[in-house]
Short mmCIF file of C-alpha atoms and ligand atoms in Angstrom, two decimals:
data_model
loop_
_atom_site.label_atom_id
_atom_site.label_comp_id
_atom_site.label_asym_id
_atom_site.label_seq_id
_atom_site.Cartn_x
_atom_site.Cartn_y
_atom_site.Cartn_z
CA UNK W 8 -3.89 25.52 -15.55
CA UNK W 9 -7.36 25.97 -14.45
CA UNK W 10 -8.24 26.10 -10.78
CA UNK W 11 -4.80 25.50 -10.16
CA UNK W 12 -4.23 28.01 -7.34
CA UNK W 13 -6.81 26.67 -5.06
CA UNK W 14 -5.88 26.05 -1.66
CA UNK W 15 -7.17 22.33 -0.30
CA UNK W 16 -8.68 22.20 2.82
CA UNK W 17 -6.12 21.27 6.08
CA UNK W 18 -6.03 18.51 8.46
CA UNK W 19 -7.15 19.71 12.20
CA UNK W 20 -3.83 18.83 13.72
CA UNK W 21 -0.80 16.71 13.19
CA UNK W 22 -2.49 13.67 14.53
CA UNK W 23 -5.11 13.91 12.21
CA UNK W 24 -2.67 14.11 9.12
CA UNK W 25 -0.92 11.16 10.76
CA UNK W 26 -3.82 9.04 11.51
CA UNK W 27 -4.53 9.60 7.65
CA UNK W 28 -1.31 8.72 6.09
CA UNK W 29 -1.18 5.71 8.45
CA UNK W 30 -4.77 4.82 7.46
CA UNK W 31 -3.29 5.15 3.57
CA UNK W 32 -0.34 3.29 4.41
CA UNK W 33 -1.64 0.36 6.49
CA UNK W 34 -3.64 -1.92 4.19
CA UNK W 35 -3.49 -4.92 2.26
CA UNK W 36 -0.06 -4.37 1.79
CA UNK W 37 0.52 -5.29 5.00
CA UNK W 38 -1.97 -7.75 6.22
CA UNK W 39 -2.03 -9.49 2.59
CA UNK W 40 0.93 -8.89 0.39
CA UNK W 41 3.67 -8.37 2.59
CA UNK W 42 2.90 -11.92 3.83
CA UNK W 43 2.88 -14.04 0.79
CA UNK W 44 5.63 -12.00 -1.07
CA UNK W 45 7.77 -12.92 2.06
CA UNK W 46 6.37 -16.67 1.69
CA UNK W 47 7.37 -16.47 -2.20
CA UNK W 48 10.65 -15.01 -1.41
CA UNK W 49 12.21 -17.32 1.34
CA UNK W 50 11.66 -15.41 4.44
CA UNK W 51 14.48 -13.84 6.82
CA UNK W 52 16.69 -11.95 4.54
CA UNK W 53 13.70 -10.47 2.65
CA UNK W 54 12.92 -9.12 5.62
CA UNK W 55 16.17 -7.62 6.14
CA UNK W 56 16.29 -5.94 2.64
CA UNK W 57 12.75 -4.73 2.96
CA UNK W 58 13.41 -2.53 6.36
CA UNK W 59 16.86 -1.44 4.48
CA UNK W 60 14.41 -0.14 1.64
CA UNK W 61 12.11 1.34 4.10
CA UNK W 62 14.96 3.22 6.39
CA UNK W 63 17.22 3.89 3.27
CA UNK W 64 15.21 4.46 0.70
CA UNK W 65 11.05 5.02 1.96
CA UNK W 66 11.77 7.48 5.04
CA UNK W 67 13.46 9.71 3.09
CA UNK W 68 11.32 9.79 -0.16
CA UNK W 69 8.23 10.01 2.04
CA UNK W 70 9.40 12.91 3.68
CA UNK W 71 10.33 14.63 0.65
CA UNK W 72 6.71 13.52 -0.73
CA UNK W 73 5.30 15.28 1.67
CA UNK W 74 7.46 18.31 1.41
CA UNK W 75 6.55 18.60 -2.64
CA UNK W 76 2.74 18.47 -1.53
CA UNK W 77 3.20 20.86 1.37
CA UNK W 78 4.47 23.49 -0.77
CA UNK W 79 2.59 22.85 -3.77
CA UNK W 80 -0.90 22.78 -2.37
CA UNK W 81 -2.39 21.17 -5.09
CA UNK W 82 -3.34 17.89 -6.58
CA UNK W 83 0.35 15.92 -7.88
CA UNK W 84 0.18 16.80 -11.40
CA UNK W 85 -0.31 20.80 -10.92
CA UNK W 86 2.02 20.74 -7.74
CA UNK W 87 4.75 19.45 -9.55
CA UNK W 88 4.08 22.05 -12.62
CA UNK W 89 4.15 24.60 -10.42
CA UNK W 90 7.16 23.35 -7.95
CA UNK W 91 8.92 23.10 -11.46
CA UNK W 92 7.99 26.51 -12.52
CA UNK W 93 9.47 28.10 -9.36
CA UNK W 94 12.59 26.32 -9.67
CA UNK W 95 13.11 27.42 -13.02
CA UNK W 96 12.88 23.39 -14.50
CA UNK W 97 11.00 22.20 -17.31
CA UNK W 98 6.98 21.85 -16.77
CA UNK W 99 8.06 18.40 -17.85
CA UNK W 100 7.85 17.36 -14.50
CA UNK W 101 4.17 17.39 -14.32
CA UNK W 102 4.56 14.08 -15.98
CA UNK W 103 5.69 12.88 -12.74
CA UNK W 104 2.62 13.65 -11.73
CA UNK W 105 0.74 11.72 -14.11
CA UNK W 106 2.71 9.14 -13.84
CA UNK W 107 0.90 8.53 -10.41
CA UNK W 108 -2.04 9.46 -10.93
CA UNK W 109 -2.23 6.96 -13.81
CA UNK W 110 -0.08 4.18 -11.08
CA UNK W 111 -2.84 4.95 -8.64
CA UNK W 112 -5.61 4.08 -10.77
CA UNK W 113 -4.07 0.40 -11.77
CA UNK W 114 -3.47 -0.21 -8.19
CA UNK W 115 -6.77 -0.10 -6.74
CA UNK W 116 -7.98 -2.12 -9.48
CA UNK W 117 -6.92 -4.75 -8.54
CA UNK W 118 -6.69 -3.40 -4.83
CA UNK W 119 -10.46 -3.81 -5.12
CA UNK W 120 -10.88 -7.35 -6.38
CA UNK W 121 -8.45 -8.43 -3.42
CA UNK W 122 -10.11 -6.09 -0.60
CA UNK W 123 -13.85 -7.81 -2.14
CA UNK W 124 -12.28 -11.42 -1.00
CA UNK W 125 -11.36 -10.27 2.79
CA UNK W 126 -15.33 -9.07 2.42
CA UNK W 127 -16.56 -12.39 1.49
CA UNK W 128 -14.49 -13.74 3.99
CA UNK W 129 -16.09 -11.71 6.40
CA UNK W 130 -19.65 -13.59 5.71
CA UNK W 131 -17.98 -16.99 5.23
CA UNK W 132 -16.37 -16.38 9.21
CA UNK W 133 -19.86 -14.66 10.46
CA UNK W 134 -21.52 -18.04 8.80
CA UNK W 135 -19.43 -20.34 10.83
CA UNK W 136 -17.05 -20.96 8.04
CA UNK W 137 -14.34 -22.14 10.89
CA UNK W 138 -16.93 -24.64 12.44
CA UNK W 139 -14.77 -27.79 11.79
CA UNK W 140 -12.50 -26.51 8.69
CA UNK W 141 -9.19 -28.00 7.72
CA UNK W 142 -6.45 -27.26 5.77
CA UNK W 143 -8.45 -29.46 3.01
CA UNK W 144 -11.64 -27.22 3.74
CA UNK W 145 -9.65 -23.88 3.74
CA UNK W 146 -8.03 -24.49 0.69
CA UNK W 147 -11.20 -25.56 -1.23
CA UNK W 148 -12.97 -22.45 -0.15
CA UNK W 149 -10.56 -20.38 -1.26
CA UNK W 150 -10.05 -22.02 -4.74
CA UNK W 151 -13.96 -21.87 -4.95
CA UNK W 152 -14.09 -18.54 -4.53
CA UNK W 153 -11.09 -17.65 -6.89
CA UNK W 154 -13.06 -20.23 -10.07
CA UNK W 155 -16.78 -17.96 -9.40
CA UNK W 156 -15.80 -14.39 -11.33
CA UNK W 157 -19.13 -13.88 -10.48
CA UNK W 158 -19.21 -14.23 -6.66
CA UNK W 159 -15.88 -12.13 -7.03
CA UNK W 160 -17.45 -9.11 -9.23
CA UNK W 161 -19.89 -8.39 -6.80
CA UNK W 162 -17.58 -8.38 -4.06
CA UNK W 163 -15.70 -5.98 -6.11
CA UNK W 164 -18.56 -3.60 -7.25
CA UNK W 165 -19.55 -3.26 -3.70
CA UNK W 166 -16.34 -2.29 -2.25
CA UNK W 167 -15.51 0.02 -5.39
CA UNK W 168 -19.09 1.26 -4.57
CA UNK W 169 -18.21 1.89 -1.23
CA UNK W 170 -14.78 3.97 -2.21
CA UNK W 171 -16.84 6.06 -4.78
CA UNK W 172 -19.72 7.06 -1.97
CA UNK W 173 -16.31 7.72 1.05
CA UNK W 174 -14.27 9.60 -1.97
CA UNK W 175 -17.34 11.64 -3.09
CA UNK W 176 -18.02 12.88 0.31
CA UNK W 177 -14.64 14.81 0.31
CA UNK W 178 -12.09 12.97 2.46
CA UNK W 179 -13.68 14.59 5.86
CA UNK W 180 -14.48 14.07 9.33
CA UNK W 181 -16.09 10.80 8.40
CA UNK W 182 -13.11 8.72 7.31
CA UNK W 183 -10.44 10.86 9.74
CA UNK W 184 -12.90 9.23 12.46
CA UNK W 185 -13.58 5.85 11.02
CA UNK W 186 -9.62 5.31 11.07
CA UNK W 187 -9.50 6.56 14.51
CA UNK W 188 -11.67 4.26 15.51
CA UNK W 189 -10.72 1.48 13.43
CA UNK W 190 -7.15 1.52 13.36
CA UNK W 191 -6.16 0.49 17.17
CA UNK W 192 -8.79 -2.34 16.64
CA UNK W 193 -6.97 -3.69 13.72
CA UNK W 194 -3.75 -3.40 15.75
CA UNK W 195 -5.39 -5.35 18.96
CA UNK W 196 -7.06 -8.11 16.48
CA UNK W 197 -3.18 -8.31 15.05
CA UNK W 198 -2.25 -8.87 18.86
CA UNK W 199 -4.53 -11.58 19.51
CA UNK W 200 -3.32 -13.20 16.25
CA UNK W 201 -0.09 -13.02 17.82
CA UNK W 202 -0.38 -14.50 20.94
CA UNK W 203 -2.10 -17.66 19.39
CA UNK W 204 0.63 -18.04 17.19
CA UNK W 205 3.02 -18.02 20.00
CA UNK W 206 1.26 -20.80 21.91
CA UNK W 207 1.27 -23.06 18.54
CA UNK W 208 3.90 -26.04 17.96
CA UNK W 209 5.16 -23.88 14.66
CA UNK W 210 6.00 -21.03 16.21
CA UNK W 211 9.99 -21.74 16.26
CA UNK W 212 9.64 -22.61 12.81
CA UNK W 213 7.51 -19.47 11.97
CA UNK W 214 10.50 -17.35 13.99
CA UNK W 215 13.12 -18.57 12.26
CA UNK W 216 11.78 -18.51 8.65
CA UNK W 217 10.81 -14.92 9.22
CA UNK W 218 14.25 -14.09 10.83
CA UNK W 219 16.63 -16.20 9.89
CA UNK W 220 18.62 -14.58 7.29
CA UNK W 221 19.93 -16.58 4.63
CA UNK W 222 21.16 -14.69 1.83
CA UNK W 223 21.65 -17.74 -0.57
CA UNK W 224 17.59 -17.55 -1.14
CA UNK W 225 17.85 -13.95 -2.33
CA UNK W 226 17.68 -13.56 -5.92
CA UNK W 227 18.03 -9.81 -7.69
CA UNK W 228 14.55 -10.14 -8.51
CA UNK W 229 13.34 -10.04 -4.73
CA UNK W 230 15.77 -7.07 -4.24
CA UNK W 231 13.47 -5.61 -6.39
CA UNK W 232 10.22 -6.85 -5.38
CA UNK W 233 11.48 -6.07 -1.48
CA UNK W 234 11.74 -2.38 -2.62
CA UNK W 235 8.38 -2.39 -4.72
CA UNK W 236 6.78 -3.62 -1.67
CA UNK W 237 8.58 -0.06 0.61
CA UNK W 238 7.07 1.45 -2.11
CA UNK W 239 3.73 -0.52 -2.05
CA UNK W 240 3.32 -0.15 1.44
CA UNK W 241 4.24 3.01 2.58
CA UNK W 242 2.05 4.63 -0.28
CA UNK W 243 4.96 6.36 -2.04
CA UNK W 244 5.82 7.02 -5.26
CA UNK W 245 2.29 8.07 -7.29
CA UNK W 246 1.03 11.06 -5.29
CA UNK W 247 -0.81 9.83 -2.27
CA UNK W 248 1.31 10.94 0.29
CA UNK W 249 1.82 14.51 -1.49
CA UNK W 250 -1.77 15.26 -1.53
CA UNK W 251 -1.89 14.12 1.54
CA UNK W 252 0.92 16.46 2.40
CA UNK W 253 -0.72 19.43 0.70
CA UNK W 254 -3.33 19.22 3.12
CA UNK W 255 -0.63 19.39 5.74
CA UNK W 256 -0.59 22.51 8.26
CA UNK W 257 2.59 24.56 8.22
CA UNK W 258 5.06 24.07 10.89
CA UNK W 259 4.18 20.44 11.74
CA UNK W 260 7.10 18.27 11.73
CA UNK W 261 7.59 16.42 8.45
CA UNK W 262 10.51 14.49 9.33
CA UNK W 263 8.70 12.87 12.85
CA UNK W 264 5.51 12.49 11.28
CA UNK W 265 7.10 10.19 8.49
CA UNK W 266 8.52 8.13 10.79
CA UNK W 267 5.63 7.70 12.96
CA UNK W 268 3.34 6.28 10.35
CA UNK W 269 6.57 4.02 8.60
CA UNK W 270 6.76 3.17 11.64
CA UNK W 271 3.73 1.67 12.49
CA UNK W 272 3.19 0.51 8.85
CA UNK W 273 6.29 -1.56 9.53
CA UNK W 274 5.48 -3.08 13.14
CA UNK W 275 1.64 -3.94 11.20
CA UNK W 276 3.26 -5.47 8.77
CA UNK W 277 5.99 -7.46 10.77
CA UNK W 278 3.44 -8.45 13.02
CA UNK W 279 1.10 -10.03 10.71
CA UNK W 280 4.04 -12.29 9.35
CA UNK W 281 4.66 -13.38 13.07
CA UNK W 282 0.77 -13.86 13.82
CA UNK W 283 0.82 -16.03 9.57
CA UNK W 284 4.09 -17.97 9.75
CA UNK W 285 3.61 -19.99 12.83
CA UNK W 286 0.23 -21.10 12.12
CA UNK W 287 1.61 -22.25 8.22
CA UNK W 288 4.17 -24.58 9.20
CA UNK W 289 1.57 -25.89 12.39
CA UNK W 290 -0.50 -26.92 9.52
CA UNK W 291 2.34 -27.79 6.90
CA UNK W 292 0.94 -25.10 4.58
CA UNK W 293 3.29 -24.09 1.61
CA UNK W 294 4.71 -20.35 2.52
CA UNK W 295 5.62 -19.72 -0.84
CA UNK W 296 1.99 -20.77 -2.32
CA UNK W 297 1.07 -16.57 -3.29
CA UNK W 298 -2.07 -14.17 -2.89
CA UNK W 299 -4.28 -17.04 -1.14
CA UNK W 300 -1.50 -16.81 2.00
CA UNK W 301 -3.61 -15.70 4.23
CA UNK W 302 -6.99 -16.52 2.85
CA UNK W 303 -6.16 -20.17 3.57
CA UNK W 304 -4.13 -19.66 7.07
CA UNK W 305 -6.46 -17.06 9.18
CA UNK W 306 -9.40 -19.51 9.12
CA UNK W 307 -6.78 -22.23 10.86
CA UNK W 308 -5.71 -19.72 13.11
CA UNK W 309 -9.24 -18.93 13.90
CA UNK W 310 -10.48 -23.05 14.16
CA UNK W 311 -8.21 -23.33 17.03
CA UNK W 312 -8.89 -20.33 19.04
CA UNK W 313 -12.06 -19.90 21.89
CA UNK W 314 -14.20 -17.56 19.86
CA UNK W 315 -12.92 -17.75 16.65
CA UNK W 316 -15.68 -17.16 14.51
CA UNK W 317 -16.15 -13.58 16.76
CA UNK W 318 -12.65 -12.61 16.21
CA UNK W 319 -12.58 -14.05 12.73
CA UNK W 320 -15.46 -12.19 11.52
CA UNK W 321 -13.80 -9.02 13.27
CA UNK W 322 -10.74 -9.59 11.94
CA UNK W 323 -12.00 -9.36 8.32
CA UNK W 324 -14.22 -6.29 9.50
CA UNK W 325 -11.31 -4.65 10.10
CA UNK W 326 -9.15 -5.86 7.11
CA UNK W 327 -11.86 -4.20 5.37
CA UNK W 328 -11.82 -0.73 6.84
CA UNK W 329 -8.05 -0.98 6.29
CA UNK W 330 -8.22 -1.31 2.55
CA UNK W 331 -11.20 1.34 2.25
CA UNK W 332 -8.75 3.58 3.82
CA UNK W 333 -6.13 2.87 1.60
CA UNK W 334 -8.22 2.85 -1.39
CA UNK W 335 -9.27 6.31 -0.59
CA UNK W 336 -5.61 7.51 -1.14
CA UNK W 337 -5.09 5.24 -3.89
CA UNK W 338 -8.02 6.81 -5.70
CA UNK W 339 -7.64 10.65 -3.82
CA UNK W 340 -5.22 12.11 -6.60
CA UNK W 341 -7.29 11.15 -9.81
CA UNK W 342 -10.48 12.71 -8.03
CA UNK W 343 -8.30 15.78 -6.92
CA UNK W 344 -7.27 16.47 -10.73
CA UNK W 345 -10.35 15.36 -12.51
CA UNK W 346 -12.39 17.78 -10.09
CA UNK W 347 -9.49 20.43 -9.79
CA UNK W 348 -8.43 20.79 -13.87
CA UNK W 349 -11.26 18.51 -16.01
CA UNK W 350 -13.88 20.92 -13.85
CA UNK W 351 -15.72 17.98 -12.70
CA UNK W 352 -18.06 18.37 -9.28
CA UNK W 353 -16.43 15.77 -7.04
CA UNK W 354 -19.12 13.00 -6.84
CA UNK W 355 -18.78 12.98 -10.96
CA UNK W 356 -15.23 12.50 -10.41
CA UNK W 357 -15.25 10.03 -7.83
CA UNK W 358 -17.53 8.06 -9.99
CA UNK W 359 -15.73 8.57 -13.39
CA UNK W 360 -12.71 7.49 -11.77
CA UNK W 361 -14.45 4.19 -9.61
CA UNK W 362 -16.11 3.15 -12.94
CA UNK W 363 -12.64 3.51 -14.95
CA UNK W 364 -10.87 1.24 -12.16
CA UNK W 365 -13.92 -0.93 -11.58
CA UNK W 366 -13.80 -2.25 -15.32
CA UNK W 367 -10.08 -2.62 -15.31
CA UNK W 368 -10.58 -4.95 -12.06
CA UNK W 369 -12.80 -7.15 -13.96
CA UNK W 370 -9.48 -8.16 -15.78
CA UNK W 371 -8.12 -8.75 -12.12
CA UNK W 372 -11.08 -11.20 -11.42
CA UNK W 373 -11.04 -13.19 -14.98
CA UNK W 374 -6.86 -13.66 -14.49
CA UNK W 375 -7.79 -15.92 -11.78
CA UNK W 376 -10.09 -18.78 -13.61
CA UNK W 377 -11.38 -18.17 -17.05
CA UNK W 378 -8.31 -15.47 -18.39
CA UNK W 379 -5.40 -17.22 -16.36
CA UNK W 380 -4.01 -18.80 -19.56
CA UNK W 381 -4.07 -14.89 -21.02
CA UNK W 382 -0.69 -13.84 -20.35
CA UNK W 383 1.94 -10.80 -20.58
CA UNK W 384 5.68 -11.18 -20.01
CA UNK W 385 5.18 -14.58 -18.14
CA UNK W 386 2.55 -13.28 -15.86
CA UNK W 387 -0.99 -13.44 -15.80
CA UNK W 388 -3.06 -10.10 -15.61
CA UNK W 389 -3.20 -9.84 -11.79
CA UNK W 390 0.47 -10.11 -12.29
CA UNK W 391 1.77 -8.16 -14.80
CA UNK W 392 -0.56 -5.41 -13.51
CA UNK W 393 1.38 -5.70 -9.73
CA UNK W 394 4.15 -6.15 -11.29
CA UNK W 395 4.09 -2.79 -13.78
CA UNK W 396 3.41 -0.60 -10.35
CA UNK W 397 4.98 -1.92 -7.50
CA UNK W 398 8.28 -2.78 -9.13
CA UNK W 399 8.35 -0.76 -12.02
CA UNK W 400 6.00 2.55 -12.13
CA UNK W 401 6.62 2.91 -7.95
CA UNK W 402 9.71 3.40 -8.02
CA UNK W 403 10.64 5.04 -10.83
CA UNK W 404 7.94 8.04 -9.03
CA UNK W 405 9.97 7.67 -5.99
CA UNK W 406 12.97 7.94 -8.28
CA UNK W 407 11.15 11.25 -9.55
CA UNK W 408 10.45 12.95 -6.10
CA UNK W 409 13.71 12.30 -4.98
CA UNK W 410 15.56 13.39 -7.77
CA UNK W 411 13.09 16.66 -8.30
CA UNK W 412 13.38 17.44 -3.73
CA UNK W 413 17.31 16.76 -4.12
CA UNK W 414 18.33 18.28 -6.79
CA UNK W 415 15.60 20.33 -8.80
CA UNK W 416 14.07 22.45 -6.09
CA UNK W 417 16.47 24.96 -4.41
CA UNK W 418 18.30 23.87 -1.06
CA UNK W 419 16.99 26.65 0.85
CA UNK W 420 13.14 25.69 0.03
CA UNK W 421 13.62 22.20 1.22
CA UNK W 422 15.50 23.09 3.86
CA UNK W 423 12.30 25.70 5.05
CA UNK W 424 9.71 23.22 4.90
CA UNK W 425 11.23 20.93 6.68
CA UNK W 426 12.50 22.89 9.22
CA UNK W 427 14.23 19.72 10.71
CA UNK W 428 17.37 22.13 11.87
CA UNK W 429 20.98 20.36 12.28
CA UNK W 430 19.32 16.74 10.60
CA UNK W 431 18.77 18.01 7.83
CA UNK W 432 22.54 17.24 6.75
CA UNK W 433 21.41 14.05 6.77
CA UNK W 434 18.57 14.07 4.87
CA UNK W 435 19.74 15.49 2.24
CA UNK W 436 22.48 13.32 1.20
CA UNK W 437 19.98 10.35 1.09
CA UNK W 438 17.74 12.03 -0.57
CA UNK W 439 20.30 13.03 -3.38
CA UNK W 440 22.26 10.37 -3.80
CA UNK W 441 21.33 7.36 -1.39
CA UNK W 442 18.09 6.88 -2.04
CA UNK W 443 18.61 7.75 -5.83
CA UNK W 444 21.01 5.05 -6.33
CA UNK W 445 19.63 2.37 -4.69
CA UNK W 446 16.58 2.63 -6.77
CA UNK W 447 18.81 2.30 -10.09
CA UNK W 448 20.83 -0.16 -8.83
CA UNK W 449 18.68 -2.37 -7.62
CA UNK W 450 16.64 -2.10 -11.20
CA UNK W 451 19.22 -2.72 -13.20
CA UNK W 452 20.59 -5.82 -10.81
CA UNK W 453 16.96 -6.93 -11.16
CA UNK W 454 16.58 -6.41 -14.98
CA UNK W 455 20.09 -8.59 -15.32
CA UNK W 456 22.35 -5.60 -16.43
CA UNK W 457 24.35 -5.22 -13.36
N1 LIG T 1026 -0.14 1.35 1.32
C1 LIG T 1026 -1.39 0.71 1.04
C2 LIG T 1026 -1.30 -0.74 1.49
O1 LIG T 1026 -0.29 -1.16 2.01
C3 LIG T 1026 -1.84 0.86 -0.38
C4 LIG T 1026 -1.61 2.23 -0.90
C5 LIG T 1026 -2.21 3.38 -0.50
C6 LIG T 1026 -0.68 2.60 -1.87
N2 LIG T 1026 -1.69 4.47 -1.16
C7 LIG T 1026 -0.75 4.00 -2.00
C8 LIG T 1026 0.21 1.88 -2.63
C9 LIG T 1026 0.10 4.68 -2.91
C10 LIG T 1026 1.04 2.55 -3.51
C11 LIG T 1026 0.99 3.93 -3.63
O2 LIG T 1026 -2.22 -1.50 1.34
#
């Protein structure tokens, strides 16, 4: 252990650590994934099981996330050496660590390939894309865009580009006020979506696919991919959240922070399937048709609405600054240890680590028209890669942190930096056994063995 005992800077106040781990949290995941894996997975009772996973199984993981970072102070692989050395456990545990680090990095390569198509969008909307499109239209410019790797690399360079200059910087002022800024404009565009979807003849439809629960079209692999996505999209389970955390002042209130930002995380998320459905069955759009969801629904929403090449190209504006934000944390913990153990200044870090993703990405790009007969385990690279961290790598970290705040670290050292008084009684039997459990179960129903 090198620098290992150096304190990390601290947010300015609560708000500023929430408006963070909100900014990390709200992102793709919610605007993008969380709409097509609810398409793919038959709607009302995936919904059910995914705010299950967040209440039963999220919550309490991200608040005992937080707590490891708190008291570690340190980037995820040294904090959990350290946590484990005062507990008396094996230094094994700083494999937990890596393990995220490591998730992290395969995220936001592909993260970045996705985030570079809500960019192009952008100047397809600000072009007048919408002037006159159909679903024909819509779905040929998105299948366009997904056959030119090369109109998709630079899309991805420049937003990896743009994470390597934000990440560089130190994660300061700058991006604590560019979420500020941007995040109750994302929230407002979402609102707008809303309302048009409301006033469209698929709306009932759109309502009752998204809440109608019917457990006959749940299989054990969307259990799993329902909890992947908690995972996904509250930023849990590779280290995001506990640097974030380490950051955190003392005496601010772990447990109501948590659930403010999965919270709002969930009420972005819910709201972009209610502002999405309507407008797919209006046009007779597939909802189970995958990653192109909303790439080939927004621009209908947008045809029919007065201004919708404004709010269009502001809606991808701001799709944008919530995956940089995201992208940040993705990236954060690999910068943190490269610049805190390899003794790397940060800008060489942040660009080690953006090149390192970057390349990996360009396997993202090539799995969607020249590589997509290049498969692994049935999926194509894009797939497998989502697939190895959401539903597998995710949740075995959140599996980690759980078991290492439960039962590892000593009761009265949880119990102290959360200072949550009488509630924590309930914490900590979810956190030792509920949460836990769920995340076995659930694997093994998934994998076939139970
Ligand atoms: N939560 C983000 C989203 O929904 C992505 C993200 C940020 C993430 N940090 C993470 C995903 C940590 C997994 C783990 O887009």
């Amino acid at each position: 252990m090198t620098a290992s005992g150096k304190i990390h800077g601290q947010w300015s106040s609560r708000l500023a650590f929430i408006i963070a781990a909100s900014g990390s949290a709200i992102g793709l995941g919610n605007i993008w994934k969380f709409p097509y894996l609810l398409g793919e997975n038959g709607g009302g009772a995936f919904v059910l099981v995914y705010l299950a996973c967040v209440l039963g199984i999220g919550l309490p993981i991200m608040m005992a996330e937080t707590l490891l970072g708190r008291r570690g102070r340190q980037n995820p692989i040294n904090t959990m050496a350290t946590l484990a050395g005062q507990a008396g456990a094996s230094r094994i545990w700083r494999y937990a660590g890596w393990l995220g680090v490591l998730a992290g990095f395969l995220i936001l390569s592909y993260y970045s390939v996705i985030a570079g198509w809500s960019m192009a969008y952008l100047f397809k909307m600000a072009g007048g894309f919408i002037d006159g499109a159909s679903t024909e239209t819509a779905r040929q410019a998105f299948q366009e865009l997904k056959d030119a790797p090369d109109r998709q690399l630079i899309w991805h360079t420049l937003f990896m580009g743009a994470t390597v200059v934000i990440v560089s910087r130190g994660v300061s002022d700058g991006i604590e006020k560019v979420t500020r800024l941007m995040m109750p404009g994302l929230l407002l565009m979402l609102l707008l979506l809303d309302i048009h979807a409301v006033r469209t003849e698929g709306f009932a439809e759109g309502m009752s696919f998204l809440f109608k629960v019917d457990f006959d079209k749940l299989t054990g692999e969307s259990l799993l991919i329902a909890m992947g996505q908690a995972f996904f999209s509250l930023g849990l389970g590779m280290g995001s959240i506990m640097v974030y955390g380490s950051y955190l002042p003392a005496h601010v209130s772990i447990a109501r922070s948590s659930a403010i930002v999965a919270g709002l995380d969930t009420a972005v998320a819910l709201l972009a399937g209610i502002a999405i459905f309507p407008v797919v069955f209006t046009h007779h759009l597939e909802p189970g048709m995958g990653p192109g969801l909303i790439f080939e629904t927004l621009p209908l929403a947008f045809v029919q609405m007065p201004g919708g090449t404004l709010f269009g190209t502001v809606f991808f504006i701001l799709a944008f600054f919530a995956a940089i934000t995201s992208a940040i944390a993705l990236i954060e913990p690999a910068v943190a240890w490269l610049s805190e153990n390899a003794g790397l200044s940060r800008q060489r870090a942040s660009a080690y680590a953006g090149s390192a993703c970057w390349l990996l990405g360009v396997g993202t790009v090539l799995s969607f028209n020249r590589g997509s007969d290049l498969t692994l385990a049935g999926r194509n690279f894009f797939e497998f890669i989502d697939f190895l961290t959401a539903d597998i790598m995710l949740p075995a970290g959140g599996l980690l942190v759980a078991i290492f705040a439960g039962w590892v670290m000593k009761r009265e050292h949880s119990e102290e930096e959360l200072e949550m008084g009488a509630w924590y009684c309930y914490w900590r039997p979810l956190i030792r056994y509920l949460a836990p459990a769920a995340v076995v179960i659930i694997f093994l129903h998934a994998m076939g063995l139970l």
